[in-house]
């Protein structure tokens, strides 16, 4: 059976539809894997936090986005709020504690720099914690 001119266009459309289906399948697979990996890493972080009594990351915006707790110009209040949110799990009432930090210098602090914070819980108990900056974007870990 001989092909007519109209048959050539239809095979091009079929190939285009197949390519579109493959692209949709690949995108959904990559997205699903990304969510799965993120959830697994968050679970690991929560387990480390529960056993060591400190958070494993600041949870702030990644990559030096303005507004990260120790980012340039964020100010000590943003850093203190981030510490208070992470340490609220230690307070028996579950409320964020009062936090006062020595402002890190220079602004932003380089990776490996440290600063000290005084934490006062609702019970009146206080503790000193050390923040170690993990990158040049202002993200930190809490050491007790």
Coordinates of C-alpha atoms in Angstrom, one line a residue:
X1 CA 0.0 0.0 0.0
X2 CA 1.4 3.4 -1.0
X3 CA 1.7 6.2 1.5
X4 CA 0.0 9.4 0.6
X5 CA 1.2 12.9 1.5
X6 CA -1.2 13.1 4.4
X7 CA 0.5 10.1 6.1
X8 CA 3.9 11.8 6.5
X9 CA 2.5 14.6 8.7
X10 CA 0.7 12.2 10.9
X11 CA 3.9 10.3 11.7
X12 CA 5.6 13.6 12.7
X13 CA 2.7 14.3 15.1
X14 CA 3.0 10.8 16.6
X15 CA 6.7 11.3 17.2
X16 CA 6.1 14.7 18.8
X17 CA 3.4 13.2 21.1
X18 CA 5.8 10.4 22.1
X19 CA 8.6 12.9 22.9
X20 CA 6.1 15.0 24.9
X21 CA 5.1 11.9 26.9
X22 CA 8.7 11.0 27.6
X23 CA 9.5 14.5 28.8
X24 CA 6.4 14.5 31.1
X25 CA 7.5 11.1 32.5
X26 CA 11.1 12.2 33.1
X27 CA 10.0 15.5 34.8
X28 CA 7.6 13.7 37.1
X29 CA 10.2 11.1 38.0
X30 CA 12.9 13.7 38.8
X31 CA 10.4 15.8 40.9
X32 CA 9.3 12.7 42.8
X33 CA 12.9 11.7 43.5
X34 CA 13.8 15.2 44.7
X35 CA 10.9 15.2 47.1
X36 CA 11.8 11.8 48.4
X37 CA 15.5 12.7 48.9
X38 CA 14.5 16.0 50.6
X39 CA 12.2 14.2 53.0
X40 CA 14.9 11.6 53.8
X41 CA 17.4 14.3 54.6
X42 CA 15.0 16.1 56.8
X43 CA 14.2 12.9 58.7
X44 CA 17.9 12.3 59.2
X45 CA 18.3 15.9 60.4
X46 CA 15.4 15.5 62.9
X47 CA 17.0 12.3 64.2
X48 CA 20.4 13.9 64.7
X49 CA 18.7 16.9 66.4
X50 CA 16.8 14.6 68.8
X51 CA 19.8 12.6 69.8
X52 CA 22.4 15.4 70.1
X53 CA 20.1 18.2 71.4
X54 CA 21.0 20.6 68.6
X55 CA 19.7 21.4 65.1
X56 CA 21.8 20.2 62.2
X57 CA 21.2 23.3 60.1
X58 CA 19.8 26.8 60.4
X59 CA 16.8 26.0 58.1
X60 CA 17.3 29.5 56.6
X61 CA 17.2 30.4 52.9
X62 CA 19.9 28.6 50.9
X63 CA 22.7 30.1 48.9
X64 CA 23.2 33.4 50.5
X65 CA 19.7 34.7 49.8
X66 CA 19.2 38.0 51.7
X67 CA 17.4 37.4 54.9
X68 CA 19.4 34.3 55.9
X69 CA 20.0 34.5 59.6
X70 CA 23.7 35.5 59.3
X71 CA 23.5 37.1 55.8
X72 CA 24.9 40.6 55.2
X73 CA 22.6 43.2 56.6
X74 CA 20.2 40.7 58.3
X75 CA 21.0 42.2 61.7
X76 CA 21.4 40.5 65.1
X77 CA 17.6 40.3 65.6
X78 CA 17.2 37.9 62.6
X79 CA 20.0 35.7 63.9
X80 CA 18.5 35.7 67.4
X81 CA 15.0 34.8 66.1
X82 CA 16.4 31.9 64.1
X83 CA 18.2 30.6 67.2
X84 CA 15.0 31.0 69.4
X85 CA 12.9 29.1 66.9
X86 CA 15.4 26.2 66.9
X87 CA 15.7 26.1 70.6
X88 CA 11.9 26.3 71.4
X89 CA 11.8 22.5 71.4
X90 CA 14.0 22.5 74.6
X91 CA 11.6 24.8 76.5
X92 CA 9.0 22.8 78.6
X93 CA 6.3 25.3 77.6
X94 CA 7.3 24.9 73.9
X95 CA 7.7 28.7 73.5
X96 CA 10.7 30.4 71.9
X97 CA 13.2 31.4 74.5
X98 CA 14.8 34.9 74.7
X99 CA 18.1 35.0 72.9
X100 CA 20.9 37.5 72.9
X101 CA 23.9 37.0 70.6
X102 CA 27.2 38.7 70.3
X103 CA 27.0 40.1 66.8
X104 CA 29.3 38.2 64.5
X105 CA 32.1 40.1 62.8
X106 CA 32.8 40.6 60.0
X107 CA 29.3 40.9 58.4
X108 CA 28.7 38.3 56.9
X109 CA 30.7 35.9 59.0
X110 CA 33.0 33.5 57.0
X111 CA 32.5 29.8 57.2
X112 CA 34.0 28.4 60.4
X113 CA 33.4 31.7 62.4
X114 CA 31.7 31.4 65.7
X115 CA 29.7 33.6 68.0
X116 CA 28.1 33.1 71.4
X117 CA 24.5 33.5 72.4
X118 CA 22.8 33.6 75.8
X119 CA 19.5 31.7 75.9
X120 CA 16.8 32.3 78.6
X121 CA 13.9 29.9 78.8
X122 CA 10.4 30.6 80.1
X123 CA 11.4 28.7 83.3
X124 CA 14.2 31.2 83.9
X125 CA 16.9 28.7 83.2
X126 CA 19.8 30.1 81.0
X127 CA 22.4 28.5 78.9
X128 CA 25.2 29.6 76.6
X129 CA 25.3 28.2 73.1
X130 CA 27.9 28.7 70.4
X131 CA 26.9 29.2 66.8
X132 CA 29.3 28.0 64.1
X133 CA 28.7 29.4 60.7
X134 CA 28.8 26.7 58.1
X135 CA 29.1 28.8 54.9
X136 CA 29.7 32.4 53.8
X137 CA 25.9 32.9 53.4
X138 CA 25.2 33.0 57.1
X139 CA 23.9 29.5 57.8
X140 CA 24.9 28.0 61.1
X141 CA 24.8 25.0 63.5
X142 CA 24.2 25.3 67.2
X143 CA 26.8 23.8 69.6
X144 CA 25.9 23.5 73.3

